[in-house]
Short mmCIF file of C-alpha atoms and ligand atoms in Angstrom, two decimals:
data_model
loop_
_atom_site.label_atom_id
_atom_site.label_comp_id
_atom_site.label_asym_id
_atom_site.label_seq_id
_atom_site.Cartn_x
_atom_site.Cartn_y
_atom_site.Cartn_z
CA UNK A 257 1.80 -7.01 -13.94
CA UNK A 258 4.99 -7.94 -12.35
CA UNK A 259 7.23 -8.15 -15.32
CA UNK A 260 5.23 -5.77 -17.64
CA UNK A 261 6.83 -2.15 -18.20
CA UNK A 262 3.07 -0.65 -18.37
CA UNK A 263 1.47 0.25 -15.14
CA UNK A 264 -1.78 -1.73 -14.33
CA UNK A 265 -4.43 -0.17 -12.14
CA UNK A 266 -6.46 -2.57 -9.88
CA UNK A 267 -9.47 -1.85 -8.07
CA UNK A 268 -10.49 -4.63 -5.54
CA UNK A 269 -14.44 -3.60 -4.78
CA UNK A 270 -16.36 -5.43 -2.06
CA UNK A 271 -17.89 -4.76 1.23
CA UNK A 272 -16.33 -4.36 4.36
CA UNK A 273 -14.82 -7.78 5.57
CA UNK A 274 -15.12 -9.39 2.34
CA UNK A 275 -10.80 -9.63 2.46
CA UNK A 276 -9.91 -6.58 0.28
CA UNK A 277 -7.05 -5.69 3.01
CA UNK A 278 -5.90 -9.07 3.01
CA UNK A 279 -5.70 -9.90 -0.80
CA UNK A 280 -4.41 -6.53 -1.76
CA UNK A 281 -0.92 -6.88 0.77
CA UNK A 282 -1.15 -10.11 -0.24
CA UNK A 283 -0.73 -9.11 -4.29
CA UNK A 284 1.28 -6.17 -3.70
CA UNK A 285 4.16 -8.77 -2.00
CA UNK A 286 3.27 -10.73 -5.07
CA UNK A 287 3.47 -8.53 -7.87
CA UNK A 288 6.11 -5.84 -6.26
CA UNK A 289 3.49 -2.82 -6.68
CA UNK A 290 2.31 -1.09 -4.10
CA UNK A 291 -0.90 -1.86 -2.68
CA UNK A 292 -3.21 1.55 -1.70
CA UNK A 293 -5.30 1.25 1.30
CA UNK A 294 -7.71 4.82 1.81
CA UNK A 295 -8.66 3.28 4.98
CA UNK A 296 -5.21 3.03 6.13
CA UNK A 297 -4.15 6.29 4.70
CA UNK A 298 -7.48 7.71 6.35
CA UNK A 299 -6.43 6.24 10.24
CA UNK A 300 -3.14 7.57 9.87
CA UNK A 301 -4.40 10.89 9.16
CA UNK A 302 -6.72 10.67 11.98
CA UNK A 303 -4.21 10.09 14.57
CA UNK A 304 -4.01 14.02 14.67
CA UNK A 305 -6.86 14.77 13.79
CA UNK A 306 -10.30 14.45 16.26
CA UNK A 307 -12.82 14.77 13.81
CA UNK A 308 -11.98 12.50 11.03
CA UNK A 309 -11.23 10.16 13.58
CA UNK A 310 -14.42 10.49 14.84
CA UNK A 311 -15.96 9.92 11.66
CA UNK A 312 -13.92 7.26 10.78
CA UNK A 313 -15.36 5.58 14.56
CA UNK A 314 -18.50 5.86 13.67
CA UNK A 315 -18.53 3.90 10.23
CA UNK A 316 -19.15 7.14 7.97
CA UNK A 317 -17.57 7.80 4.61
CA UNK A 318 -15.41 10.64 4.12
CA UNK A 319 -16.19 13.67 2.16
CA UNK A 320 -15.60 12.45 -1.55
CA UNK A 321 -13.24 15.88 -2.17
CA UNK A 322 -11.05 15.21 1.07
CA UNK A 323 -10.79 11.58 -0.27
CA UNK A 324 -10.08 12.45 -3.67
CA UNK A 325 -7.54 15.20 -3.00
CA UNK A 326 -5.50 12.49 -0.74
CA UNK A 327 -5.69 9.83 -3.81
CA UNK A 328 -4.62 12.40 -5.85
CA UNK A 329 -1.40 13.50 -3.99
CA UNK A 330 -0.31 9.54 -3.43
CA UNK A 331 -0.52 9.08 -7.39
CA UNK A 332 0.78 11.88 -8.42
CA UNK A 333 4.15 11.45 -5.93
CA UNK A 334 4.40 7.63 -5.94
CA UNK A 335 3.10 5.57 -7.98
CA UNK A 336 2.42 6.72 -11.62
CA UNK A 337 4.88 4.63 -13.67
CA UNK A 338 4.41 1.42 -10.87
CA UNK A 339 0.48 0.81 -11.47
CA UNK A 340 -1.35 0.25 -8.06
CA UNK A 341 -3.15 -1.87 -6.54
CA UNK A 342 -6.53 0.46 -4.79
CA UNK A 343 -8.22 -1.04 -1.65
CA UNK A 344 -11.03 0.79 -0.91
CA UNK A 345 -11.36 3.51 -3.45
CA UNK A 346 -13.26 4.01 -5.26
CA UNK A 347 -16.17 4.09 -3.12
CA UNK A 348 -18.75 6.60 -4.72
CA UNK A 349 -19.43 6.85 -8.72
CA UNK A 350 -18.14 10.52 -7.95
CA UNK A 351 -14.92 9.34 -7.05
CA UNK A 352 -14.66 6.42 -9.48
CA UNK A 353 -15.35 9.89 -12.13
CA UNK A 354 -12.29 11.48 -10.44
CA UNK A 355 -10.15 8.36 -10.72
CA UNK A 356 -10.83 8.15 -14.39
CA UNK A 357 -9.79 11.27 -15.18
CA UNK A 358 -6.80 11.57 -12.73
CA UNK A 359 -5.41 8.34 -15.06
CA UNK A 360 -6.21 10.13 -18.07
CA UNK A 361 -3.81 12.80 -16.69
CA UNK A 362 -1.40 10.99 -15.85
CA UNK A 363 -0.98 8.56 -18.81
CA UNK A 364 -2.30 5.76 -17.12
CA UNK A 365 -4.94 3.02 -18.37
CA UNK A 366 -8.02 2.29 -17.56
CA UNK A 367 -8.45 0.49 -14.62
CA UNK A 368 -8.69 -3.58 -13.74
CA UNK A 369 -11.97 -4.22 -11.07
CA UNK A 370 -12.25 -7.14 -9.21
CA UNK A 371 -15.45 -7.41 -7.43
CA UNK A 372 -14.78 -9.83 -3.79
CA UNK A 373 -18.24 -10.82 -2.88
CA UNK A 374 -19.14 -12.73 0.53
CA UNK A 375 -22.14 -13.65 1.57
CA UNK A 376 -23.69 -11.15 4.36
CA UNK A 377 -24.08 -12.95 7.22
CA UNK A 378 -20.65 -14.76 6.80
CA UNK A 379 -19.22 -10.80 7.29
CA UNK A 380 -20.34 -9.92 10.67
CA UNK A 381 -18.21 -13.02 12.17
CA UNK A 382 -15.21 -12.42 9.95
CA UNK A 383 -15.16 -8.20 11.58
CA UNK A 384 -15.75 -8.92 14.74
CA UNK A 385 -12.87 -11.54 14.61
CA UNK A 386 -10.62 -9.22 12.89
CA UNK A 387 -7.31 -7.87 14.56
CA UNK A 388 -4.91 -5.41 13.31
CA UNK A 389 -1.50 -4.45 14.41
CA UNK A 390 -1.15 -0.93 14.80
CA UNK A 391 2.11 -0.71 14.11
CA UNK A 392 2.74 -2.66 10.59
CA UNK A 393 -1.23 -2.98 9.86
CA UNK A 394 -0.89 -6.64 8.92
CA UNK A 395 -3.85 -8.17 9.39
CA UNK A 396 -4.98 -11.46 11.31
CA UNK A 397 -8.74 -13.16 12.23
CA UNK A 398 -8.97 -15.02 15.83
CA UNK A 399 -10.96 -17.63 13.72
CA UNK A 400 -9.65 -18.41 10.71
CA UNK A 401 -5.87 -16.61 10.53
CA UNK A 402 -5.05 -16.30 14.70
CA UNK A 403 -1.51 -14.75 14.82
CA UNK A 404 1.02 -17.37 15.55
CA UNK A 405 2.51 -14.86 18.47
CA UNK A 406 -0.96 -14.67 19.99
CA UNK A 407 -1.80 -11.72 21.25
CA UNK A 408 1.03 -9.74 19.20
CA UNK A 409 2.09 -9.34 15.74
CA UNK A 410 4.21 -12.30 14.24
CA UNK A 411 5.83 -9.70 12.49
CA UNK A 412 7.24 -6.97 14.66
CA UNK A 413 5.71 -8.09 18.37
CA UNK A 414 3.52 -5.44 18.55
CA UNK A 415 -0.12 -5.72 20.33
CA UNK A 416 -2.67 -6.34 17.90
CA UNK A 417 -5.81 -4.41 18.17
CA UNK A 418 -9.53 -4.41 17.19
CA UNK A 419 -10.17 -1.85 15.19
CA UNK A 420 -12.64 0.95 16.94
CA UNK A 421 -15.21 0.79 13.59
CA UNK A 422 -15.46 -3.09 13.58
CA UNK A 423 -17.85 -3.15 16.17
CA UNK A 424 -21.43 -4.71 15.32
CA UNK A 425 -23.48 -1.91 15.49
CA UNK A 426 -20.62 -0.03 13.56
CA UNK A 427 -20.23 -2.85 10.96
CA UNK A 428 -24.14 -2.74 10.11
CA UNK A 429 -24.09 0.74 9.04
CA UNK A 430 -20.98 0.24 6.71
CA UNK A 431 -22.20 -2.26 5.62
CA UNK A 432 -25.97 -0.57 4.78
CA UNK A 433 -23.44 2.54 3.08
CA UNK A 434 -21.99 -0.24 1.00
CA UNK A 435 -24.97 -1.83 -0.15
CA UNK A 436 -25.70 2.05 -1.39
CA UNK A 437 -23.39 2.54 -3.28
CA UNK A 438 -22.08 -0.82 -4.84
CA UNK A 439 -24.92 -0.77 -7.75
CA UNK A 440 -24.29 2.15 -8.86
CA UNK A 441 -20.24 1.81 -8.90
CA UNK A 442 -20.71 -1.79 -10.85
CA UNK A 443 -22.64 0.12 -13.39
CA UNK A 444 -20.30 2.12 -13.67
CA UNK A 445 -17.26 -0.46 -13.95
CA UNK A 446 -19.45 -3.33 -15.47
CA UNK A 447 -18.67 -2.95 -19.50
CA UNK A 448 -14.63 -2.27 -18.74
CA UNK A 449 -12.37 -5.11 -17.29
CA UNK A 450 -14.22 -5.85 -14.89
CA UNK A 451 -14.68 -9.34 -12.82
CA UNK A 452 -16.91 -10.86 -9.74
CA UNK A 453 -14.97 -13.54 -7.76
CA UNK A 454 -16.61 -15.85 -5.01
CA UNK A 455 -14.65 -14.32 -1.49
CA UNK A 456 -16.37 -16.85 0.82
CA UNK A 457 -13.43 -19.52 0.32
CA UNK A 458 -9.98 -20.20 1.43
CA UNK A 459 -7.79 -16.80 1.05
CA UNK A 460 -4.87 -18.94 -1.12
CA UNK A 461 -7.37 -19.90 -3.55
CA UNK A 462 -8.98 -16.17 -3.45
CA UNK A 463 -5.37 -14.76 -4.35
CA UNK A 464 -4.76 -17.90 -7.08
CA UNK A 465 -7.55 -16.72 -8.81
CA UNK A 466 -7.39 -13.49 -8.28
CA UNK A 467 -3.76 -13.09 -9.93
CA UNK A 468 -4.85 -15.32 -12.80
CA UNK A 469 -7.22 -12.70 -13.51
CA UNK A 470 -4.69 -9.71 -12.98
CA UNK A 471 -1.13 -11.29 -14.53
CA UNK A 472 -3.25 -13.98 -17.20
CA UNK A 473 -2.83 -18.22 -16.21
CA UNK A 474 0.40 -18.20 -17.02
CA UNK A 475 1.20 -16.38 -13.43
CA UNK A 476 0.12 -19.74 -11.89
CA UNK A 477 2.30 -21.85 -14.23
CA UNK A 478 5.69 -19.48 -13.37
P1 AMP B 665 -11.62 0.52 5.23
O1 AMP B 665 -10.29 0.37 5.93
O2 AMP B 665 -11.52 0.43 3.74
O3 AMP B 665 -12.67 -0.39 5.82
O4 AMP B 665 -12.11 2.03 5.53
C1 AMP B 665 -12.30 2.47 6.84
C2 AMP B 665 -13.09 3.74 6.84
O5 AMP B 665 -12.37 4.77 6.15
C3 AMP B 665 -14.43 3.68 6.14
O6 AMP B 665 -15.47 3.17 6.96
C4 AMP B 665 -14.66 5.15 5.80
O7 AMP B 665 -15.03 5.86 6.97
C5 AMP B 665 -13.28 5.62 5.43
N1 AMP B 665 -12.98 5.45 4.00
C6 AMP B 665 -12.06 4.61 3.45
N2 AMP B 665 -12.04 4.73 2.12
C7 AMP B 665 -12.98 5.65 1.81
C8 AMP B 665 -13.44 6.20 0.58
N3 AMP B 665 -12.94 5.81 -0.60
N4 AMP B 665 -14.42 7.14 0.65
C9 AMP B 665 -14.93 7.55 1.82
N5 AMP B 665 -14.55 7.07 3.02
C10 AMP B 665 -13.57 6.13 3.02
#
């Protein structure tokens, strides 16, 4: 994808927790193409606005049309003749029907899903160990990534936060909307390019394997 004049579209599907966020800055610093979070783009919005942020509080998905729209206007601006790399959309078959036609539009292929799975108890631990900063959104886990500045972003010093919707009770009900709608999406995604990799493992081999699916094995070799 890096080197390759044609756009690529990637899709990394999973539940909440299973690393999507991490992998997909991860990839985009990789690759050069921008990574697309609709979480992220969804808290920003909220910031000034009460109601979607509490929705967003509360562990509910978004209307598929408000979603859609925003998707929509980032392509369409941005990131047409880059590729992308989409964290967290699509999330309903109804927007995963949107996305296919919005490429069609705009000249773009078909897109590239890789499916993170982790096992469901090993989620609740990695959420509820998460912290954000608010500032630069990069992410770190008091368990298994602590930030080497402690309390504060390595990156710009900032206080890291926990993020209001990774909360137990919170995380149980995303995770119940996820198990909803993940059959359905696979089906949809299942005969196209589409691949399942084991997320319960070290992040570095997650992203090794993860960009020998995207760029081919001879990414590794370079
Ligand atoms: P995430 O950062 O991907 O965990 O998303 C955080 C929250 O944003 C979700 O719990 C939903 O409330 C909302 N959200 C993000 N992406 C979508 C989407 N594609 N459709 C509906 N709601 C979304």
């Amino acid at each position: 994808m890096s080197s390759a004049a044609k756009p690529q579209i990637v899709i990394l599907l999973g539940a909440p927790g299973t690393g999507k966020g991490t992998q997909s800055a991860w990839l985009s610093k990789e690759l050069g193409v921008p990574s697309l979070s609709t979480g992220e783009m969804l808290r920003a919005e909220a910031a000034h606005n009460p109601e979607l942020k509490r929705l967003l509080a509360a562990g509910s998905l978004v209307s598929d049309g408000l979603v859609c729209q925003a998707v929509a206007a980032k392509l369409r601006r941005e990131l047409s003749s880059t590729g992308v790399i989409l964290d967290g959309f699509p999330r309903t078959v109804a927007q995963a029907e949107f996305l296919d036609a919005l490429l069609d539009e705009l000249g773009l292929p078909r897109p590239l899903v890789v499916h993170l799975l982790v096992k469901e108890d090993a989620l609740l631990t990695r959420l509820t160990s998460r912290r954000q900063c608010p500032a630069c959104s990069a992410l770190y886990n008091l368990e298994t990534r602590p930030s080497r500045a402690g309390a504060f972003c390595e990156l710009d010093g900032e206080r890291l936060v926990q993020r209001e919707d990774d909360t137990e009770q919170v995380i149980r009900r995303r995770y119940e909307d996820y198990r909803q709608v993940v059959n359905p999406l696979v089906d949809f995604y299942h005969r196209g390019d589409y691949y399942v990799i084991n997320g319960d493992r070290d992040p570095g081999l997650v992203s090794s394997e993860l960009l020998e699916i995207i760029a081919g094995p001879s990414a590794l070799a370079a």
